[in-house]
PDB file of C-alpha atoms in Angstrom:
ATOM      1  CA  MET A   1      62.795-120.492 256.151  1.00  0.00           C
ATOM      2  CA  GLN A   2      62.849-123.126 253.431  1.00  0.00           C
ATOM      3  CA  ILE A   3      66.379-124.458 253.109  1.00  0.00           C
ATOM      4  CA  GLY A   4      67.138-126.255 249.875  1.00  0.00           C
ATOM      5  CA  ASN A   5      70.779-127.140 250.417  1.00  0.00           C
ATOM      6  CA  LEU A   6      73.695-126.883 252.825  1.00  0.00           C
ATOM      7  CA  GLU A   7      77.346-126.707 251.853  1.00  0.00           C
ATOM      8  CA  LYS A   8      79.057-127.825 255.030  1.00  0.00           C
ATOM      9  CA  PHE A   9      82.417-126.220 254.347  1.00  0.00           C
ATOM     10  CA  THR A  10      83.618-123.437 252.073  1.00  0.00           C
ATOM     11  CA  LEU A  11      86.751-121.327 251.812  1.00  0.00           C
ATOM     12  CA  ILE A  12      85.401-119.003 249.117  1.00  0.00           C
ATOM     13  CA  ASP A  13      81.827-117.970 249.963  1.00  0.00           C
ATOM     14  CA  TYR A  14      82.706-115.891 253.039  1.00  0.00           C
ATOM     15  CA  PRO A  15      85.836-113.735 252.592  1.00  0.00           C
ATOM     16  CA  GLY A  16      88.449-114.521 255.218  1.00  0.00           C
ATOM     17  CA  LYS A  17      86.424-117.099 257.134  1.00  0.00           C
ATOM     18  CA  LEU A  18      85.898-120.847 257.268  1.00  0.00           C
ATOM     19  CA  ALA A  19      82.185-121.117 256.679  1.00  0.00           C
ATOM     20  CA  ALA A  20      79.124-123.133 255.835  1.00  0.00           C
ATOM     21  CA  THR A  21      76.697-121.977 253.140  1.00  0.00           C
ATOM     22  CA  VAL A  22      72.922-122.174 253.479  1.00  0.00           C
ATOM     23  CA  PHE A  23      70.840-122.055 250.281  1.00  0.00           C
ATOM     24  CA  CYS A  24      67.258-120.794 250.589  1.00  0.00           C
ATOM     25  CA  LEU A  25      64.522-121.809 248.175  1.00  0.00           C
ATOM     26  CA  GLY A  26      62.775-119.316 245.920  1.00  0.00           C
ATOM     27  CA  CYS A  27      63.634-116.118 244.094  1.00  0.00           C
ATOM     28  CA  ASN A  28      61.684-113.137 242.785  1.00  0.00           C
ATOM     29  CA  PHE A  29      64.053-112.804 239.814  1.00  0.00           C
ATOM     30  CA  ALA A  30      64.434-115.193 236.910  1.00  0.00           C
ATOM     31  CA  CYS A  31      67.913-114.322 235.659  1.00  0.00           C
ATOM     32  CA  PRO A  32      68.434-116.599 232.645  1.00  0.00           C
ATOM     33  CA  TRP A  33      72.130-117.221 233.430  1.00  0.00           C
ATOM     34  CA  CYS A  34      71.557-118.253 237.065  1.00  0.00           C
ATOM     35  CA  TYR A  35      73.146-121.644 237.820  1.00  0.00           C
ATOM     36  CA  ASN A  36      70.961-122.352 240.859  1.00  0.00           C
ATOM     37  CA  SER A  37      67.925-123.331 238.811  1.00  0.00           C
ATOM     38  CA  GLU A  38      66.863-125.897 241.424  1.00  0.00           C
ATOM     39  CA  LEU A  39      66.416-123.013 243.883  1.00  0.00           C
ATOM     40  CA  VAL A  40      64.634-120.688 241.443  1.00  0.00           C
ATOM     41  CA  LEU A  41      62.363-122.557 239.046  1.00  0.00           C
ATOM     42  CA  PRO A  42      59.029-123.580 240.672  1.00  0.00           C
ATOM     43  CA  GLU A  43      58.949-126.953 238.928  1.00  0.00           C
ATOM     44  CA  LYS A  44      62.413-127.795 240.264  1.00  0.00           C
ATOM     45  CA  ILE A  45      61.776-126.380 243.748  1.00  0.00           C
ATOM     46  CA  LYS A  46      58.927-128.894 244.156  1.00  0.00           C
ATOM     47  CA  LYS A  47      61.417-131.730 243.670  1.00  0.00           C
ATOM     48  CA  GLN A  48      64.233-130.248 245.741  1.00  0.00           C
ATOM     49  CA  PRO A  49      64.844-131.995 249.098  1.00  0.00           C
ATOM     50  CA  THR A  50      64.766-129.610 252.034  1.00  0.00           C
ATOM     51  CA  ILE A  51      66.724-129.339 255.260  1.00  0.00           C
ATOM     52  CA  SER A  52      64.869-128.433 258.430  1.00  0.00           C
ATOM     53  CA  GLU A  53      65.932-125.463 260.516  1.00  0.00           C
ATOM     54  CA  GLU A  54      66.436-127.803 263.460  1.00  0.00           C
ATOM     55  CA  GLU A  55      68.788-130.006 261.440  1.00  0.00           C
ATOM     56  CA  LEU A  56      70.785-126.987 260.316  1.00  0.00           C
ATOM     57  CA  LEU A  57      71.102-125.542 263.821  1.00  0.00           C
ATOM     58  CA  PHE A  58      72.166-128.925 265.178  1.00  0.00           C
ATOM     59  CA  PHE A  59      74.908-129.057 262.533  1.00  0.00           C
ATOM     60  CA  LEU A  60      76.085-125.537 263.399  1.00  0.00           C
ATOM     61  CA  LYS A  61      76.158-126.306 267.128  1.00  0.00           C
ATOM     62  CA  ASP A  62      78.276-129.358 266.392  1.00  0.00           C
ATOM     63  CA  ARG A  63      80.732-127.306 264.295  1.00  0.00           C
ATOM     64  CA  ARG A  64      81.291-124.486 266.795  1.00  0.00           C
ATOM     65  CA  GLY A  65      85.003-123.846 267.115  1.00  0.00           C
ATOM     66  CA  LEU A  66      85.657-125.366 263.689  1.00  0.00           C
ATOM     67  CA  LEU A  67      83.633-122.999 261.505  1.00  0.00           C
ATOM     68  CA  GLU A  68      83.639-119.221 261.871  1.00  0.00           C
ATOM     69  CA  GLY A  69      80.817-118.025 259.660  1.00  0.00           C
ATOM     70  CA  VAL A  70      77.600-118.863 257.867  1.00  0.00           C
ATOM     71  CA  CYS A  71      76.766-117.573 254.400  1.00  0.00           C
ATOM     72  CA  VAL A  72      73.025-117.325 253.731  1.00  0.00           C
ATOM     73  CA  CYS A  73      72.159-117.180 250.046  1.00  0.00           C
ATOM     74  CA  GLY A  74      69.666-118.591 247.599  1.00  0.00           C
ATOM     75  CA  GLY A  75      67.486-118.023 245.717  1.00  0.00           C
ATOM     76  CA  GLU A  76      66.769-114.796 247.554  1.00  0.00           C
ATOM     77  CA  PRO A  77      66.829-114.958 251.388  1.00  0.00           C
ATOM     78  CA  THR A  78      65.217-111.544 251.952  1.00  0.00           C
ATOM     79  CA  LEU A  79      61.901-112.862 250.610  1.00  0.00           C
ATOM     80  CA  TYR A  80      61.411-114.603 253.965  1.00  0.00           C
ATOM     81  CA  GLN A  81      59.816-112.497 256.675  1.00  0.00           C
ATOM     82  CA  ASP A  82      61.298-114.786 259.330  1.00  0.00           C
ATOM     83  CA  LEU A  83      64.848-114.146 258.095  1.00  0.00           C
ATOM     84  CA  PRO A  84      65.707-111.872 261.067  1.00  0.00           C
ATOM     85  CA  GLU A  85      64.674-114.537 263.579  1.00  0.00           C
ATOM     86  CA  PHE A  86      66.577-117.176 261.626  1.00  0.00           C
ATOM     87  CA  LEU A  87      69.755-115.074 261.632  1.00  0.00           C
ATOM     88  CA  LYS A  88      69.370-114.367 265.368  1.00  0.00           C
ATOM     89  CA  LYS A  89      69.533-118.103 266.023  1.00  0.00           C
ATOM     90  CA  ILE A  90      72.723-118.370 263.990  1.00  0.00           C
ATOM     91  CA  LYS A  91      74.263-115.339 265.695  1.00  0.00           C
ATOM     92  CA  ASN A  92      73.386-116.798 269.095  1.00  0.00           C
ATOM     93  CA  LEU A  93      75.669-119.697 268.219  1.00  0.00           C
ATOM     94  CA  ASP A  94      78.546-117.195 267.901  1.00  0.00           C
ATOM     95  CA  TYR A  95      78.812-117.310 264.131  1.00  0.00           C
ATOM     96  CA  SER A  96      79.467-114.377 261.841  1.00  0.00           C
ATOM     97  CA  VAL A  97      76.753-114.047 259.185  1.00  0.00           C
ATOM     98  CA  LYS A  98      77.174-113.164 255.519  1.00  0.00           C
ATOM     99  CA  LEU A  99      74.102-112.455 253.416  1.00  0.00           C
ATOM    100  CA  ASP A 100      73.986-112.760 249.623  1.00  0.00           C
ATOM    101  CA  THR A 101      71.140-110.734 248.113  1.00  0.00           C
ATOM    102  CA  ASN A 102      69.820-109.256 244.891  1.00  0.00           C
ATOM    103  CA  GLY A 103      68.959-106.040 246.742  1.00  0.00           C
ATOM    104  CA  SER A 104      65.254-106.074 245.880  1.00  0.00           C
ATOM    105  CA  ASN A 105      64.134-105.770 249.521  1.00  0.00           C
ATOM    106  CA  PRO A 106      65.778-102.636 250.952  1.00  0.00           C
ATOM    107  CA  GLU A 107      63.419-102.644 253.938  1.00  0.00           C
ATOM    108  CA  MET A 108      64.714-106.041 255.024  1.00  0.00           C
ATOM    109  CA  LEU A 109      68.332-105.016 254.440  1.00  0.00           C
ATOM    110  CA  GLU A 110      67.843-101.963 256.616  1.00  0.00           C
ATOM    111  CA  LYS A 111      66.250-104.023 259.383  1.00  0.00           C
ATOM    112  CA  LEU A 112      69.037-106.626 259.399  1.00  0.00           C
ATOM    113  CA  ILE A 113      71.720-103.943 259.572  1.00  0.00           C
ATOM    114  CA  GLU A 114      69.959-101.958 262.302  1.00  0.00           C
ATOM    115  CA  GLU A 115      69.531-105.094 264.423  1.00  0.00           C
ATOM    116  CA  ASN A 116      73.181-106.164 263.912  1.00  0.00           C
ATOM    117  CA  LEU A 117      72.153-109.474 262.386  1.00  0.00           C
ATOM    118  CA  VAL A 118      74.620-109.415 259.491  1.00  0.00           C
ATOM    119  CA  ASP A 119      78.388-108.968 259.461  1.00  0.00           C
ATOM    120  CA  TYR A 120      78.940-108.961 255.708  1.00  0.00           C
ATOM    121  CA  ILE A 121      76.597-108.367 252.762  1.00  0.00           C
ATOM    122  CA  ALA A 122      77.257-109.244 249.124  1.00  0.00           C
ATOM    123  CA  MET A 123      74.799-107.578 246.752  1.00  0.00           C
ATOM    124  CA  ASP A 124      74.522-108.577 243.118  1.00  0.00           C
ATOM    125  CA  ILE A 125      74.206-105.768 240.609  1.00  0.00           C
ATOM    126  CA  LYS A 126      72.711-107.432 237.565  1.00  0.00           C
ATOM    127  CA  ALA A 127      72.932-104.625 235.011  1.00  0.00           C
ATOM    128  CA  PRO A 128      73.007-100.872 234.516  1.00  0.00           C
ATOM    129  CA  LYS A 129      69.763 -99.062 235.344  1.00  0.00           C
ATOM    130  CA  GLU A 130      68.310 -98.973 231.845  1.00  0.00           C
ATOM    131  CA  LYS A 131      68.778-102.727 231.301  1.00  0.00           C
ATOM    132  CA  TYR A 132      67.661-104.013 234.698  1.00  0.00           C
ATOM    133  CA  GLU A 133      64.073-105.036 234.053  1.00  0.00           C
ATOM    134  CA  LYS A 134      64.940-106.724 230.768  1.00  0.00           C
ATOM    135  CA  ILE A 135      67.883-108.696 232.115  1.00  0.00           C
ATOM    136  CA  ILE A 136      66.386-110.083 235.330  1.00  0.00           C
ATOM    137  CA  GLY A 137      63.756-112.012 233.418  1.00  0.00           C
ATOM    138  CA  ASN A 138      60.206-112.600 234.601  1.00  0.00           C
ATOM    139  CA  ALA A 139      60.504-110.806 237.936  1.00  0.00           C
ATOM    140  CA  LYS A 140      57.586-111.324 240.290  1.00  0.00           C
ATOM    141  CA  ASP A 141      55.977-108.823 242.653  1.00  0.00           C
ATOM    142  CA  ILE A 142      58.571-106.175 241.880  1.00  0.00           C
ATOM    143  CA  LYS A 143      57.402-102.580 241.671  1.00  0.00           C
ATOM    144  CA  ASN A 144      59.890 -99.897 240.664  1.00  0.00           C
ATOM    145  CA  ILE A 145      62.773-102.368 240.704  1.00  0.00           C
ATOM    146  CA  VAL A 146      65.427 -99.821 239.769  1.00  0.00           C
ATOM    147  CA  GLY A 147      64.302 -97.567 242.597  1.00  0.00           C
ATOM    148  CA  ARG A 148      64.490-100.434 245.076  1.00  0.00           C
ATOM    149  CA  ILE A 149      67.953-101.437 243.895  1.00  0.00           C
ATOM    150  CA  GLN A 150      69.024 -97.794 244.132  1.00  0.00           C
ATOM    151  CA  ARG A 151      67.799 -97.643 247.725  1.00  0.00           C
ATOM    152  CA  SER A 152      69.674-100.826 248.658  1.00  0.00           C
ATOM    153  CA  ILE A 153      72.864 -99.419 247.128  1.00  0.00           C
ATOM    154  CA  ALA A 154      72.478 -96.273 249.227  1.00  0.00           C
ATOM    155  CA  ILE A 155      71.772 -98.277 252.390  1.00  0.00           C
ATOM    156  CA  LEU A 156      74.972-100.280 252.009  1.00  0.00           C
ATOM    157  CA  ASN A 157      77.107 -97.305 251.022  1.00  0.00           C
ATOM    158  CA  ASN A 158      75.949 -95.425 254.112  1.00  0.00           C
ATOM    159  CA  SER A 159      76.115 -98.314 256.578  1.00  0.00           C
ATOM    160  CA  ASN A 160      78.802 -99.518 258.959  1.00  0.00           C
ATOM    161  CA  VAL A 161      78.460-103.138 257.841  1.00  0.00           C
ATOM    162  CA  ASP A 162      81.164-104.710 255.692  1.00  0.00           C
ATOM    163  CA  TYR A 163      79.854-105.238 252.165  1.00  0.00           C
ATOM    164  CA  GLU A 164      80.618-105.700 248.511  1.00  0.00           C
ATOM    165  CA  PHE A 165      78.899-105.287 245.178  1.00  0.00           C
ATOM    166  CA  ARG A 166      79.461-107.827 242.431  1.00  0.00           C
ATOM    167  CA  THR A 167      78.389-108.418 238.846  1.00  0.00           C
ATOM    168  CA  THR A 168      78.411-111.578 236.795  1.00  0.00           C
ATOM    169  CA  ILE A 169      79.437-110.575 233.296  1.00  0.00           C
ATOM    170  CA  ILE A 170      77.452-112.507 230.713  1.00  0.00           C
ATOM    171  CA  PRO A 171      78.318-112.316 227.009  1.00  0.00           C
ATOM    172  CA  ILE A 172      75.308-111.284 224.839  1.00  0.00           C
ATOM    173  CA  LEU A 173      73.916-109.277 227.781  1.00  0.00           C
ATOM    174  CA  LEU A 174      76.723-107.116 229.205  1.00  0.00           C
ATOM    175  CA  LYS A 175      79.716-105.359 227.673  1.00  0.00           C
ATOM    176  CA  LYS A 176      82.497-103.152 228.983  1.00  0.00           C
ATOM    177  CA  GLU A 177      80.352-100.039 228.589  1.00  0.00           C
ATOM    178  CA  ASP A 178      77.637-101.581 230.786  1.00  0.00           C
ATOM    179  CA  ILE A 179      80.100-102.280 233.592  1.00  0.00           C
ATOM    180  CA  LEU A 180      81.360 -98.689 233.392  1.00  0.00           C
ATOM    181  CA  GLU A 181      77.752 -97.532 233.872  1.00  0.00           C
ATOM    182  CA  ILE A 182      77.341 -99.847 236.872  1.00  0.00           C
ATOM    183  CA  ALA A 183      80.577 -98.560 238.398  1.00  0.00           C
ATOM    184  CA  ARG A 184      79.322 -94.981 238.192  1.00  0.00           C
ATOM    185  CA  TRP A 185      75.970 -96.046 239.650  1.00  0.00           C
ATOM    186  CA  ILE A 186      77.293 -97.774 242.770  1.00  0.00           C
ATOM    187  CA  MET A 187      79.923 -95.169 243.675  1.00  0.00           C
ATOM    188  CA  PRO A 188      81.259 -94.503 246.324  1.00  0.00           C
ATOM    189  CA  ALA A 189      81.280 -98.218 247.134  1.00  0.00           C
ATOM    190  CA  LYS A 190      84.559 -99.543 248.505  1.00  0.00           C
ATOM    191  CA  LYS A 191      84.514-103.001 246.936  1.00  0.00           C
ATOM    192  CA  TYR A 192      83.334-104.200 243.542  1.00  0.00           C
ATOM    193  CA  PHE A 193      84.005-107.642 242.106  1.00  0.00           C
ATOM    194  CA  LEU A 194      83.614-108.879 238.542  1.00  0.00           C
ATOM    195  CA  GLN A 195      82.601-112.507 238.142  1.00  0.00           C
ATOM    196  CA  ASN A 196      82.895-114.519 234.973  1.00  0.00           C
ATOM    197  CA  PHE A 197      79.815-116.317 233.725  1.00  0.00           C
ATOM    198  CA  GLN A 198      79.761-120.105 234.054  1.00  0.00           C
ATOM    199  CA  PRO A 199      77.425-121.962 231.635  1.00  0.00           C
ATOM    200  CA  ILE A 200      76.263-124.615 234.113  1.00  0.00           C
ATOM    201  CA  LYS A 201      72.612-125.787 234.542  1.00  0.00           C
ATOM    202  CA  THR A 202      71.332-122.303 233.814  1.00  0.00           C
ATOM    203  CA  VAL A 203      67.718-121.237 234.356  1.00  0.00           C
ATOM    204  CA  ASP A 204      67.417-120.682 230.615  1.00  0.00           C
ATOM    205  CA  PRO A 205      68.955-123.776 228.957  1.00  0.00           C
ATOM    206  CA  ASP A 206      70.023-121.680 225.968  1.00  0.00           C
ATOM    207  CA  PHE A 207      72.635-120.015 228.178  1.00  0.00           C
ATOM    208  CA  ASN A 208      74.402-123.335 228.680  1.00  0.00           C
ATOM    209  CA  GLY A 209      75.826-122.809 225.208  1.00  0.00           C
ATOM    210  CA  VAL A 210      77.082-119.259 225.793  1.00  0.00           C
ATOM    211  CA  LYS A 211      80.870-119.014 225.827  1.00  0.00           C
ATOM    212  CA  PRO A 212      82.247-116.936 228.725  1.00  0.00           C
ATOM    213  CA  TYR A 213      84.399-113.880 228.102  1.00  0.00           C
ATOM    214  CA  SER A 214      88.143-114.374 228.211  1.00  0.00           C
ATOM    215  CA  LYS A 215      90.016-113.551 231.403  1.00  0.00           C
ATOM    216  CA  ASP A 216      91.919-110.881 229.468  1.00  0.00           C
ATOM    217  CA  TYR A 217      88.672-109.079 228.602  1.00  0.00           C
ATOM    218  CA  LEU A 218      87.558-109.073 232.238  1.00  0.00           C
ATOM    219  CA  LEU A 219      90.958-107.714 233.283  1.00  0.00           C
ATOM    220  CA  GLU A 220      90.590-104.974 230.682  1.00  0.00           C
ATOM    221  CA  ILE A 221      87.273-103.974 232.258  1.00  0.00           C
ATOM    222  CA  GLN A 222      88.728-104.188 235.744  1.00  0.00           C
ATOM    223  CA  LYS A 223      91.581-101.889 234.780  1.00  0.00           C
ATOM    224  CA  ALA A 224      89.122 -99.312 233.431  1.00  0.00           C
ATOM    225  CA  ILE A 225      87.002 -99.147 236.590  1.00  0.00           C
ATOM    226  CA  GLU A 226      89.475 -99.812 239.403  1.00  0.00           C
ATOM    227  CA  PRO A 227      90.101 -96.071 240.031  1.00  0.00           C
ATOM    228  CA  PHE A 228      86.489 -95.841 241.252  1.00  0.00           C
ATOM    229  CA  PHE A 229      87.014 -98.263 244.148  1.00  0.00           C
ATOM    230  CA  GLU A 230      89.383 -99.152 246.960  1.00  0.00           C
ATOM    231  CA  ILE A 231      89.123-102.818 245.907  1.00  0.00           C
ATOM    232  CA  CYS A 232      88.150-103.952 242.425  1.00  0.00           C
ATOM    233  CA  GLN A 233      89.011-107.467 241.366  1.00  0.00           C
ATOM    234  CA  VAL A 234      88.105-110.248 238.944  1.00  0.00           C
ATOM    235  CA  ARG A 235      86.942-113.487 240.500  1.00  0.00           C
TER     236      ARG A 235
END
């Protein structure tokens, strides 16, 4: 695992738990609105300081009894073949594990769930089916991306692990009608969260000038789709 950053304490990344957040380097998507450009763009990854696995595990051992969970995000963690072994080491320290993923590696998701290595999964749904390839940018090594996302959706909907789907709503790319299509696609998911876009150090600098939607517009969308889910909220 290549770890690009560690947030030592968070109240928001892991629902209901005091947690630390681990950021992995590298992503197979190039979403232009992504605000973790230092974890995604190759030229920035080369300059990003890394944290060794040993240093991270030492920190987690020292925080046992104070922290409850570890959120592993990125970038895209499921690109790493040693992710299961990495999560085993965290679980062996008696931490709950949350994984943030783009859902492009359903085989890895299935393995992690079957081996009880994750307690909570948050999967980003970037767009409705027909817009996926266009919106995710210059995706690398992705064959039949919509099919792979569809499989990951099915895996989560049919699993016993706690999970959520979430979409960042970006003006110029997504409208209310797109979110309605996503809602129909991911049914019968229990939880779906809408996230407002934040124009901060985006992968594509042009998106730094995009004005986010108003909170009222997001609430209008939320009201339209909430009958599809047990929990549907704006973050």
